[in-house]
Amino acid sequence: MSLHAKAFFYQLISFIVFFIPFRLLIGYLTGMETIWVSIGAFMLTLVLAPKFQAVKTNEGIKLYMKWLFIKGVKEIK
C-alpha cells in the first residue's frame, strides 16, 4: 500500500474516531436531531482531528502528521 493511500486511510479513521463521539455528544447535550448537530460535529472534528499527509522529499515519500495538541509536524514513516 502506498503512503498516499495510508495517509488517506489514517485521515479517514481519525475523522471517524472524532466525528461519531462528537455527533452523539452534541445530540445528547442539545436534544436536537437536525442537520445542525452533524454540522457542529463536523466543524469540531475538522479543528481537533489530526491531519496526515504524504510528502515527496529528497529521501523519498514520507508520511507526516500535524495535530493541534502536538507542537510542529511529526514524521510517521
Short mmCIF file of C-alpha atoms in Angstrom, two decimals, residues 8-46:
data_model
loop_
_atom_site.label_atom_id
_atom_site.label_comp_id
_atom_site.label_asym_id
_atom_site.label_seq_id
_atom_site.Cartn_x
_atom_site.Cartn_y
_atom_site.Cartn_z
CA PHE A 8 -5.88 8.86 3.29
CA PHE A 9 -6.92 5.92 5.48
CA TYR A 10 -5.30 7.40 8.61
CA GLN A 11 -7.12 10.67 7.90
CA LEU A 12 -10.41 8.82 7.41
CA ILE A 13 -10.04 6.74 10.58
CA SER A 14 -9.09 9.76 12.69
CA PHE A 15 -12.07 11.69 11.32
CA ILE A 16 -14.44 8.83 12.16
CA VAL A 17 -12.97 8.40 15.66
CA PHE A 18 -13.59 12.09 16.44
CA PHE A 19 -16.82 12.68 14.49
CA ILE A 20 -19.04 9.93 15.91
CA PRO A 21 -18.50 10.77 19.62
CA PHE A 22 -18.89 14.50 18.91
CA ARG A 23 -22.09 13.84 16.95
CA LEU A 24 -23.55 11.74 19.76
CA LEU A 25 -22.41 14.14 22.49
CA ILE A 26 -23.78 17.25 20.79
CA GLY A 27 -27.06 15.47 20.05
CA TYR A 28 -27.34 14.32 23.67
CA LEU A 29 -26.47 17.69 25.20
CA THR A 30 -28.72 19.79 22.96
CA GLY A 31 -31.55 17.33 22.47
CA MET A 32 -31.70 18.27 18.79
CA GLU A 33 -31.76 15.80 15.92
CA THR A 34 -31.28 18.16 12.99
CA ILE A 35 -28.58 18.67 10.40
CA TRP A 36 -27.01 21.33 12.66
CA VAL A 37 -25.84 18.67 15.10
CA SER A 38 -23.90 16.96 12.32
CA ILE A 39 -22.54 20.26 11.02
CA GLY A 40 -21.34 21.20 14.51
CA ALA A 41 -19.67 17.83 14.98
CA PHE A 42 -18.08 18.17 11.54
CA MET A 43 -16.62 21.59 12.41
CA LEU A 44 -15.26 20.37 15.74
CA THR A 45 -13.72 17.35 14.05
CA LEU A 46 -12.04 19.50 11.40
#
